[in-house]
């Protein structure tokens, strides 16, 4: 029993025990609202207020004059847009859904663990300003699950920003709307009516609403189970009410959701390799209902401490720019915009660091390390031993780990993940040749047309890595330091930091790192490595202890990423100066497929994921090593060879560190393929 | 009849209510008259003296309210300092040579500690807290009572030539720290008390203006003008004690500004004695187009540029009728919207104010014990309001009104206001409630002296803001206070507000904040922290640094952002021009480093 576990309560246990779930679902709710507004606003009153707002009235006026159209027509357009956006609340549907979800969860889940003290603290803090829930987004299940938790704890079910894709699902879209979903278009085109209307709608909900709002700051589900870099659009719209002084404060509540097994795990593994997702459709949804036969283990939800933006921004924020001129013409200033990225990153980091790691995250981590080493199987004894060792370290590094009885939990993992791992003669291994890939339409592929064999071989590795990924957020900085130190053997702190800063900045999208936290994170990670005796310091010379288990694990964890990025720079060196994104991604994948399929040496198939390759391209674009433009609906890159070369040389230095794990010539092997 | 514009050729010598040695009548360490104060006897509160209408009546609601809301223990009360003895403060920093020069001026003066201490402060919380529990770091070295303009000229010349500091002092009611002695001032400080130059020099009936010396106290001015059938109509909440010169120096505003105007509307002509000479205009005209108006440099100068000696103000015939009124609203929003509508139609009566729910409840605690019949009637009213009209006692708020004019004018005005109010669900609630609302204004300052005895610190602050920001500003400030109280471990506090003035483009909001500081360190510092947080929020919500309290030393932090750096430089340029030696080293508005230190 670890220290953290006491904080968590399985909300399903009461459901299992009670005589009738129906009584529970239809119980009298004692809802706590973020603010009390009289008279209580309704979904319809919000839409009406938007329509009648000065901002929208002026917009209608302006467009009608510019396009010489009747004002009534434009007003109708706005009305329609609002109907398309607006959330509703239907308690009957909510209660009915709560009942159905209870039945489903009792069947497919072992438990839903929530830090109830976090909920209590939040409830206690609520009452005088808007509350915004910002959960991590790993699955479609996230937002239904979150609403279910709110219902369980008598928290008002939030208005939830959902993508329009959902809306298209017959019946589902309206059902979700009735439980609080409001819809946002994904396209960021400059529709002159839609976006002002949408922004005003959000402003209205924050400034004059009494319901919490929920949105996914990552913008979309993370296929990799790692955080995605935050998007700034919606959070900016939410903050507007604060910048304009219309609300005294806003509480952002970061929420982390971790699944023992992600509903869409196989779908995501395919998608990561470039085999696209089917469009969300109701029939697809019903097909996914077959999950009811499966077991998804536990879900872990952690409500982190609310961030009061008043306190977060502090006195340095000057909002007086809005004191001048009428309210409805005020827009967020550039100075205010600059406050948003650190806040958004803070929220994501809180999600990362409050994630409750499950037994399977550790199992995958250990297995992944052993696979990288070339051990196809690991004995149960070793597995337990290594897990315990790593668990201790991770906990020292601030992780919450949910393990009650390790043997039992591993058994549970084997059951829940029987599609991925199996046990034979007390040895545990990754499934092979069990993935069957149907015919894939090559036109739909995003990257290279991988062979069925490659896909079948790669998917289990990718799927396993998905469960390793949440762990990486705790150790990426330490792993980078180890990688850097390994090759020269010893380094002065300042030099080490210079290398660290460069390398880290390349990975800032991959692991959602904020540049301004670089120094702080560096010091912290270095200290941890010294404490763990991975790194020693002598007269300001930092070096690595010889042959250290943790060092190997760290290197193996970061290896697929370093390798993928290295290959990107290698290929970019040798391609045309101008090349489309699709062609580039295909090039990378082709090369890797080649190298992997020879199976002479182990190359982690996760290198091939378009997520990581794409992150690398975007990161290089941000660093101005690539220039990205859009031609005929395609992204085209222009390569700055000189700068890419410099980066390649830097990365090249780190590749030899892989030898620590296994003495192989990954380097020349890759080179031979280009 | 002689064809003269002036009714008087001889000045009116005004016998002021306030004696030259103010402490003879006024509390030396608190607000107002010595004989008027809240006291608690046997667990019941009452107000002493006969000066106010609740005098000597028991106030049965007060003690239970403060016990429950502010968690005070009536059995534990603090003991205040005794009046300062001569030995409590260092002797004045005056050389014999200077002293002789001063004697030669033949202007009444004092170097007694008590005279110096009562002129070392205004009425901020800090000032009063120091008087009751502490000791000032710096007090004036000398008090001078000039008899008129010429005396002031002599004093300013002497001070300027002999490297002394002058802090002009009128009624001593500043709530901005403006009359506090600047810390770190090594030069001798003269407190120039204007109260002995308080004549009405002449009165011009044809043009309806009066020329007064700046030391005249509000209630004296009003009383003397009333005797002659006139009124000035300027009634700030402090008008019993504050002076005409002080009004000008702080850009004051009166309760009845809707009828009579603010000080800038009332002022026709003003004289200010500066070290460089006299600043004034050569005519007494209603308006002139002649470059920047230097009257506006004098108004709000807070004693930093010179001494205001004579002011020509507008006067009006005394109105025949003065009637109070009140309206209750379902909630604050309705009330504010109603006020906005009244302002839009520009039909404000002399005064129109709106208390929020918290202040409305606060107002009820100074309701005297009623007779049996009264309480029956009150009970019926309460039933009518809460049961029949369905007002929620925890949301409703009350508007207080003051009408002036002849019977017909008042009737027309009343009808118009009540009609507008009806469209905002407002229900008239009678004259008594209105009158009590205004009385509360004068009593609220006395309550603090009682509160301080029981570990409660309290103070008011105010702002002006555009109409469209008013409701959120109030909401946000209250939330910020609640939040900061929670952060600082303050468990019992009150924060209430009222809208006290309306304009075409906005309104004035007044906050009253108090808390129980038992077991907390540095209550004054804590209070300043809360007030500063509130002011930051006010400014971020589109409100101002101050509507009528002024900047002084307390609100300097926001001066630059309010007027821009160019504005600060401009003020300093004026300051350096008229007062190059920084004789008026009040340190108000902007911190100015004296030249010698540069």
PDB file of C-alpha atoms in Angstrom, chain A residues 210-417:
ATOM      1  CA  UNK A 210     -23.245  29.723 -13.358  1.00  0.00           C
ATOM      2  CA  UNK A 211     -22.071  26.422 -14.752  1.00  0.00           C
ATOM      3  CA  UNK A 212     -18.517  25.152 -14.876  1.00  0.00           C
ATOM      4  CA  UNK A 213     -16.927  24.762 -18.283  1.00  0.00           C
ATOM      5  CA  UNK A 214     -14.819  21.854 -19.378  1.00  0.00           C
ATOM      6  CA  UNK A 215     -12.433  21.850 -22.268  1.00  0.00           C
ATOM      7  CA  UNK A 216      -9.456  19.877 -23.461  1.00  0.00           C
ATOM      8  CA  UNK A 217      -6.474  22.129 -23.647  1.00  0.00           C
ATOM      9  CA  UNK A 218      -4.635  19.630 -25.815  1.00  0.00           C
ATOM     10  CA  UNK A 219      -7.279  20.212 -28.466  1.00  0.00           C
ATOM     11  CA  UNK A 220      -7.659  16.583 -29.371  1.00  0.00           C
ATOM     12  CA  UNK A 221      -7.161  13.123 -27.962  1.00  0.00           C
ATOM     13  CA  UNK A 222      -3.508  12.299 -27.584  1.00  0.00           C
ATOM     14  CA  UNK A 223      -2.938   9.126 -29.509  1.00  0.00           C
ATOM     15  CA  UNK A 224       0.420   8.585 -27.866  1.00  0.00           C
ATOM     16  CA  UNK A 225      -0.852   8.832 -24.262  1.00  0.00           C
ATOM     17  CA  UNK A 226       1.690  11.627 -23.752  1.00  0.00           C
ATOM     18  CA  UNK A 227       0.558  15.201 -23.327  1.00  0.00           C
ATOM     19  CA  UNK A 228       0.071  17.274 -26.426  1.00  0.00           C
ATOM     20  CA  UNK A 229       1.280  20.846 -26.634  1.00  0.00           C
ATOM     21  CA  UNK A 230      -1.551  23.069 -25.363  1.00  0.00           C
ATOM     22  CA  UNK A 231      -3.708  25.037 -27.733  1.00  0.00           C
ATOM     23  CA  UNK A 232      -4.302  28.665 -26.825  1.00  0.00           C
ATOM     24  CA  UNK A 233      -7.542  29.482 -28.638  1.00  0.00           C
ATOM     25  CA  UNK A 234     -10.217  28.419 -26.202  1.00  0.00           C
ATOM     26  CA  UNK A 235      -8.339  29.294 -23.044  1.00  0.00           C
ATOM     27  CA  UNK A 236      -7.881  32.772 -24.450  1.00  0.00           C
ATOM     28  CA  UNK A 237     -11.601  33.102 -25.079  1.00  0.00           C
ATOM     29  CA  UNK A 238     -12.237  31.958 -21.519  1.00  0.00           C
ATOM     30  CA  UNK A 239      -9.723  34.394 -20.053  1.00  0.00           C
ATOM     31  CA  UNK A 240     -11.229  37.332 -21.871  1.00  0.00           C
ATOM     32  CA  UNK A 241     -13.891  37.766 -19.199  1.00  0.00           C
ATOM     33  CA  UNK A 242     -11.147  38.040 -16.596  1.00  0.00           C
ATOM     34  CA  UNK A 243      -8.973  40.421 -18.588  1.00  0.00           C
ATOM     35  CA  UNK A 244     -11.993  42.639 -19.092  1.00  0.00           C
ATOM     36  CA  UNK A 245     -12.745  42.625 -15.385  1.00  0.00           C
ATOM     37  CA  UNK A 246     -16.088  40.904 -15.833  1.00  0.00           C
ATOM     38  CA  UNK A 247     -15.236  38.159 -13.363  1.00  0.00           C
ATOM     39  CA  UNK A 248     -13.071  38.575 -10.277  1.00  0.00           C
ATOM     40  CA  UNK A 249     -11.130  35.381 -10.840  1.00  0.00           C
ATOM     41  CA  UNK A 250     -11.251  32.113 -12.720  1.00  0.00           C
ATOM     42  CA  UNK A 251     -10.343  28.761 -11.221  1.00  0.00           C
ATOM     43  CA  UNK A 252      -8.721  26.338 -13.620  1.00  0.00           C
ATOM     44  CA  UNK A 253      -8.845  22.792 -12.354  1.00  0.00           C
ATOM     45  CA  UNK A 254      -6.324  20.530 -14.069  1.00  0.00           C
ATOM     46  CA  UNK A 255      -7.612  16.968 -14.089  1.00  0.00           C
ATOM     47  CA  UNK A 256      -5.609  13.938 -15.085  1.00  0.00           C
ATOM     48  CA  UNK A 257      -7.296  10.821 -16.327  1.00  0.00           C
ATOM     49  CA  UNK A 258      -5.344   7.616 -16.719  1.00  0.00           C
ATOM     50  CA  UNK A 259      -6.701   4.325 -17.949  1.00  0.00           C
ATOM     51  CA  UNK A 260      -5.387   0.886 -17.207  1.00  0.00           C
ATOM     52  CA  UNK A 261      -6.390   0.230 -20.730  1.00  0.00           C
ATOM     53  CA  UNK A 262      -7.348   2.882 -23.231  1.00  0.00           C
ATOM     54  CA  UNK A 263     -10.547   2.195 -25.097  1.00  0.00           C
ATOM     55  CA  UNK A 264      -8.984   3.133 -28.419  1.00  0.00           C
ATOM     56  CA  UNK A 265      -5.566   1.564 -27.839  1.00  0.00           C
ATOM     57  CA  UNK A 266      -5.410  -0.463 -31.024  1.00  0.00           C
ATOM     58  CA  UNK A 267      -7.000   2.276 -33.090  1.00  0.00           C
ATOM     59  CA  UNK A 268      -4.389   4.689 -31.778  1.00  0.00           C
ATOM     60  CA  UNK A 269      -1.525   2.297 -32.437  1.00  0.00           C
ATOM     61  CA  UNK A 270      -2.604   2.069 -36.034  1.00  0.00           C
ATOM     62  CA  UNK A 271      -3.125   5.771 -36.330  1.00  0.00           C
ATOM     63  CA  UNK A 272       0.304   6.474 -34.926  1.00  0.00           C
ATOM     64  CA  UNK A 273       1.734   4.397 -37.748  1.00  0.00           C
ATOM     65  CA  UNK A 274      -0.301   6.350 -40.274  1.00  0.00           C
ATOM     66  CA  UNK A 275      -3.315   4.149 -40.781  1.00  0.00           C
ATOM     67  CA  UNK A 276      -6.107   6.689 -40.385  1.00  0.00           C
ATOM     68  CA  UNK A 277      -9.027   6.656 -38.011  1.00  0.00           C
ATOM     69  CA  UNK A 278     -12.492   5.997 -39.297  1.00  0.00           C
ATOM     70  CA  UNK A 279     -14.827   8.989 -39.178  1.00  0.00           C
ATOM     71  CA  UNK A 280     -16.812   9.012 -35.971  1.00  0.00           C
ATOM     72  CA  UNK A 281     -20.137   7.510 -36.775  1.00  0.00           C
ATOM     73  CA  UNK A 282     -22.924   6.066 -34.731  1.00  0.00           C
ATOM     74  CA  UNK A 283     -22.478   2.666 -36.271  1.00  0.00           C
ATOM     75  CA  UNK A 284     -18.820   2.875 -35.386  1.00  0.00           C
ATOM     76  CA  UNK A 285     -19.915   3.696 -31.893  1.00  0.00           C
ATOM     77  CA  UNK A 286     -22.161   0.706 -31.694  1.00  0.00           C
ATOM     78  CA  UNK A 287     -19.434  -1.473 -33.061  1.00  0.00           C
ATOM     79  CA  UNK A 288     -17.291  -0.207 -30.256  1.00  0.00           C
ATOM     80  CA  UNK A 289     -20.001  -1.412 -27.918  1.00  0.00           C
ATOM     81  CA  UNK A 290     -18.488  -4.821 -28.281  1.00  0.00           C
ATOM     82  CA  UNK A 291     -16.037  -3.562 -25.748  1.00  0.00           C
ATOM     83  CA  UNK A 292     -18.685  -4.512 -23.257  1.00  0.00           C
ATOM     84  CA  UNK A 293     -17.352  -7.995 -23.412  1.00  0.00           C
ATOM     85  CA  UNK A 294     -13.865  -6.884 -22.480  1.00  0.00           C
ATOM     86  CA  UNK A 295     -12.169  -5.813 -19.308  1.00  0.00           C
ATOM     87  CA  UNK A 296     -10.648  -2.380 -18.988  1.00  0.00           C
ATOM     88  CA  UNK A 297      -9.354  -2.538 -15.467  1.00  0.00           C
ATOM     89  CA  UNK A 298      -9.199   0.674 -13.456  1.00  0.00           C
ATOM     90  CA  UNK A 299      -9.523   4.313 -14.327  1.00  0.00           C
ATOM     91  CA  UNK A 300      -7.769   6.945 -12.246  1.00  0.00           C
ATOM     92  CA  UNK A 301      -8.927  10.513 -12.025  1.00  0.00           C
ATOM     93  CA  UNK A 302      -7.043  13.137 -10.124  1.00  0.00           C
ATOM     94  CA  UNK A 303      -8.458  16.608  -9.482  1.00  0.00           C
ATOM     95  CA  UNK A 304      -5.424  18.801  -9.021  1.00  0.00           C
ATOM     96  CA  UNK A 305      -5.404  21.917  -6.861  1.00  0.00           C
ATOM     97  CA  UNK A 306      -7.300  24.694  -8.652  1.00  0.00           C
ATOM     98  CA  UNK A 307      -5.216  27.427 -10.217  1.00  0.00           C
ATOM     99  CA  UNK A 308      -6.604  30.837  -9.344  1.00  0.00           C
ATOM    100  CA  UNK A 309      -5.547  32.978 -12.264  1.00  0.00           C
ATOM    101  CA  UNK A 310      -5.754  36.053 -10.097  1.00  0.00           C
ATOM    102  CA  UNK A 311      -3.055  34.602  -7.912  1.00  0.00           C
ATOM    103  CA  UNK A 312      -1.226  33.027 -10.812  1.00  0.00           C
ATOM    104  CA  UNK A 313      -0.892  36.265 -12.774  1.00  0.00           C
ATOM    105  CA  UNK A 314      -0.479  38.301  -9.617  1.00  0.00           C
ATOM    106  CA  UNK A 315      -0.009  42.024  -9.441  1.00  0.00           C
ATOM    107  CA  UNK A 316       2.211  42.163 -12.520  1.00  0.00           C
ATOM    108  CA  UNK A 317      -0.815  41.902 -14.784  1.00  0.00           C
ATOM    109  CA  UNK A 318      -2.105  45.324 -15.757  1.00  0.00           C
ATOM    110  CA  UNK A 319      -5.580  45.180 -17.203  1.00  0.00           C
ATOM    111  CA  UNK A 320      -6.198  48.906 -17.396  1.00  0.00           C
ATOM    112  CA  UNK A 321      -5.903  48.841 -21.172  1.00  0.00           C
ATOM    113  CA  UNK A 322      -9.577  47.880 -21.033  1.00  0.00           C
ATOM    114  CA  UNK A 323     -10.595  50.786 -18.815  1.00  0.00           C
ATOM    115  CA  UNK A 324     -10.855  53.001 -21.824  1.00  0.00           C
ATOM    116  CA  UNK A 325     -13.686  52.666 -24.285  1.00  0.00           C
ATOM    117  CA  UNK A 326     -16.885  50.632 -24.123  1.00  0.00           C
ATOM    118  CA  UNK A 327     -16.683  47.051 -22.986  1.00  0.00           C
ATOM    119  CA  UNK A 328     -17.995  45.428 -26.108  1.00  0.00           C
ATOM    120  CA  UNK A 329     -15.176  46.702 -28.297  1.00  0.00           C
ATOM    121  CA  UNK A 330     -12.455  45.481 -25.922  1.00  0.00           C
ATOM    122  CA  UNK A 331     -10.186  42.734 -27.147  1.00  0.00           C
ATOM    123  CA  UNK A 332      -7.362  40.918 -25.406  1.00  0.00           C
ATOM    124  CA  UNK A 333      -4.130  42.869 -25.757  1.00  0.00           C
ATOM    125  CA  UNK A 334      -0.824  41.486 -26.986  1.00  0.00           C
ATOM    126  CA  UNK A 335       0.615  41.846 -23.477  1.00  0.00           C
ATOM    127  CA  UNK A 336      -2.203  39.752 -22.095  1.00  0.00           C
ATOM    128  CA  UNK A 337      -1.742  37.141 -24.794  1.00  0.00           C
ATOM    129  CA  UNK A 338       1.827  36.692 -23.648  1.00  0.00           C
ATOM    130  CA  UNK A 339       0.516  35.491 -20.288  1.00  0.00           C
ATOM    131  CA  UNK A 340      -1.348  32.595 -21.828  1.00  0.00           C
ATOM    132  CA  UNK A 341       1.398  30.129 -22.911  1.00  0.00           C
ATOM    133  CA  UNK A 342       2.936  29.798 -19.441  1.00  0.00           C
ATOM    134  CA  UNK A 343      -0.510  29.308 -17.913  1.00  0.00           C
ATOM    135  CA  UNK A 344      -1.448  26.730 -20.535  1.00  0.00           C
ATOM    136  CA  UNK A 345       1.815  24.880 -19.960  1.00  0.00           C
ATOM    137  CA  UNK A 346       1.345  25.049 -16.230  1.00  0.00           C
ATOM    138  CA  UNK A 347      -2.015  23.349 -16.657  1.00  0.00           C
ATOM    139  CA  UNK A 348      -0.569  20.628 -18.885  1.00  0.00           C
ATOM    140  CA  UNK A 349       2.303  20.081 -16.533  1.00  0.00           C
ATOM    141  CA  UNK A 350      -0.103  19.740 -13.626  1.00  0.00           C
ATOM    142  CA  UNK A 351      -1.987  17.126 -15.636  1.00  0.00           C
ATOM    143  CA  UNK A 352       1.257  15.276 -16.307  1.00  0.00           C
ATOM    144  CA  UNK A 353       2.468  15.388 -12.759  1.00  0.00           C
ATOM    145  CA  UNK A 354      -0.827  14.499 -11.163  1.00  0.00           C
ATOM    146  CA  UNK A 355      -1.382  11.482 -13.386  1.00  0.00           C
ATOM    147  CA  UNK A 356      -1.911   8.386 -11.313  1.00  0.00           C
ATOM    148  CA  UNK A 357       0.401   5.781 -12.799  1.00  0.00           C
ATOM    149  CA  UNK A 358      -0.957   2.284 -12.807  1.00  0.00           C
ATOM    150  CA  UNK A 359       0.720  -1.049 -12.430  1.00  0.00           C
ATOM    151  CA  UNK A 360       0.595  -1.548 -16.156  1.00  0.00           C
ATOM    152  CA  UNK A 361       2.524   1.658 -16.832  1.00  0.00           C
ATOM    153  CA  UNK A 362       5.374   0.155 -14.835  1.00  0.00           C
ATOM    154  CA  UNK A 363       5.010  -3.287 -16.380  1.00  0.00           C
ATOM    155  CA  UNK A 364       5.234  -1.737 -19.846  1.00  0.00           C
ATOM    156  CA  UNK A 365       8.184   0.354 -18.836  1.00  0.00           C
ATOM    157  CA  UNK A 366      10.147  -2.605 -17.557  1.00  0.00           C
ATOM    158  CA  UNK A 367       9.156  -4.785 -20.504  1.00  0.00           C
ATOM    159  CA  UNK A 368      10.056  -2.078 -22.967  1.00  0.00           C
ATOM    160  CA  UNK A 369      13.484  -1.776 -21.410  1.00  0.00           C
ATOM    161  CA  UNK A 370      14.031  -5.506 -21.580  1.00  0.00           C
ATOM    162  CA  UNK A 371      12.838  -5.692 -25.169  1.00  0.00           C
ATOM    163  CA  UNK A 372      15.234  -2.916 -26.090  1.00  0.00           C
ATOM    164  CA  UNK A 373      17.965  -4.919 -24.479  1.00  0.00           C
ATOM    165  CA  UNK A 374      16.988  -7.870 -26.633  1.00  0.00           C
ATOM    166  CA  UNK A 375      15.259  -9.925 -23.966  1.00  0.00           C
ATOM    167  CA  UNK A 376      12.022 -11.131 -25.455  1.00  0.00           C
ATOM    168  CA  UNK A 377      10.849 -12.440 -22.115  1.00  0.00           C
ATOM    169  CA  UNK A 378      11.231 -11.394 -18.562  1.00  0.00           C
ATOM    170  CA  UNK A 379      10.695 -13.640 -15.624  1.00  0.00           C
ATOM    171  CA  UNK A 380       8.015 -12.657 -13.201  1.00  0.00           C
ATOM    172  CA  UNK A 381      10.537 -12.451 -10.415  1.00  0.00           C
ATOM    173  CA  UNK A 382      12.727 -10.034 -12.319  1.00  0.00           C
ATOM    174  CA  UNK A 383       9.706  -8.049 -13.387  1.00  0.00           C
ATOM    175  CA  UNK A 384       8.587  -7.576  -9.814  1.00  0.00           C
ATOM    176  CA  UNK A 385      12.085  -6.745  -8.723  1.00  0.00           C
ATOM    177  CA  UNK A 386      12.621  -4.134 -11.401  1.00  0.00           C
ATOM    178  CA  UNK A 387       9.158  -2.676 -10.955  1.00  0.00           C
ATOM    179  CA  UNK A 388       9.728  -2.213  -7.261  1.00  0.00           C
ATOM    180  CA  UNK A 389      13.040  -0.530  -7.867  1.00  0.00           C
ATOM    181  CA  UNK A 390      11.648   1.855 -10.448  1.00  0.00           C
ATOM    182  CA  UNK A 391       8.537   2.508  -8.452  1.00  0.00           C
ATOM    183  CA  UNK A 392      10.594   3.745  -5.560  1.00  0.00           C
ATOM    184  CA  UNK A 393      12.577   6.091  -7.772  1.00  0.00           C
ATOM    185  CA  UNK A 394       9.519   7.424  -9.534  1.00  0.00           C
ATOM    186  CA  UNK A 395       7.827   8.091  -6.251  1.00  0.00           C
ATOM    187  CA  UNK A 396      10.833   9.989  -5.057  1.00  0.00           C
ATOM    188  CA  UNK A 397      10.540  12.005  -8.221  1.00  0.00           C
ATOM    189  CA  UNK A 398       6.994  12.917  -7.325  1.00  0.00           C
ATOM    190  CA  UNK A 399       4.910  10.339  -9.155  1.00  0.00           C
ATOM    191  CA  UNK A 400       1.690   8.893  -7.796  1.00  0.00           C
ATOM    192  CA  UNK A 401       1.628   5.172  -8.339  1.00  0.00           C
ATOM    193  CA  UNK A 402      -1.357   3.007  -7.712  1.00  0.00           C
ATOM    194  CA  UNK A 403      -0.215  -0.475  -6.808  1.00  0.00           C
ATOM    195  CA  UNK A 404      -1.878  -2.419  -4.027  1.00  0.00           C
ATOM    196  CA  UNK A 405      -0.515  -5.936  -4.263  1.00  0.00           C
ATOM    197  CA  UNK A 406       2.040  -6.217  -6.992  1.00  0.00           C
ATOM    198  CA  UNK A 407       1.582  -9.915  -7.791  1.00  0.00           C
ATOM    199  CA  UNK A 408      -2.142  -9.513  -7.907  1.00  0.00           C
ATOM    200  CA  UNK A 409      -1.906  -6.362  -9.955  1.00  0.00           C
ATOM    201  CA  UNK A 410       0.361  -8.029 -12.492  1.00  0.00           C
ATOM    202  CA  UNK A 411      -2.171 -10.835 -12.816  1.00  0.00           C
ATOM    203  CA  UNK A 412      -4.819  -8.209 -13.363  1.00  0.00           C
ATOM    204  CA  UNK A 413      -2.633  -6.590 -16.071  1.00  0.00           C
ATOM    205  CA  UNK A 414      -2.235  -9.920 -17.807  1.00  0.00           C
ATOM    206  CA  UNK A 415      -5.998 -10.295 -17.877  1.00  0.00           C
ATOM    207  CA  UNK A 416      -6.797  -6.775 -18.975  1.00  0.00           C
ATOM    208  CA  UNK A 417      -4.038  -6.683 -21.577  1.00  0.00           C
TER     209      UNK A 417
END
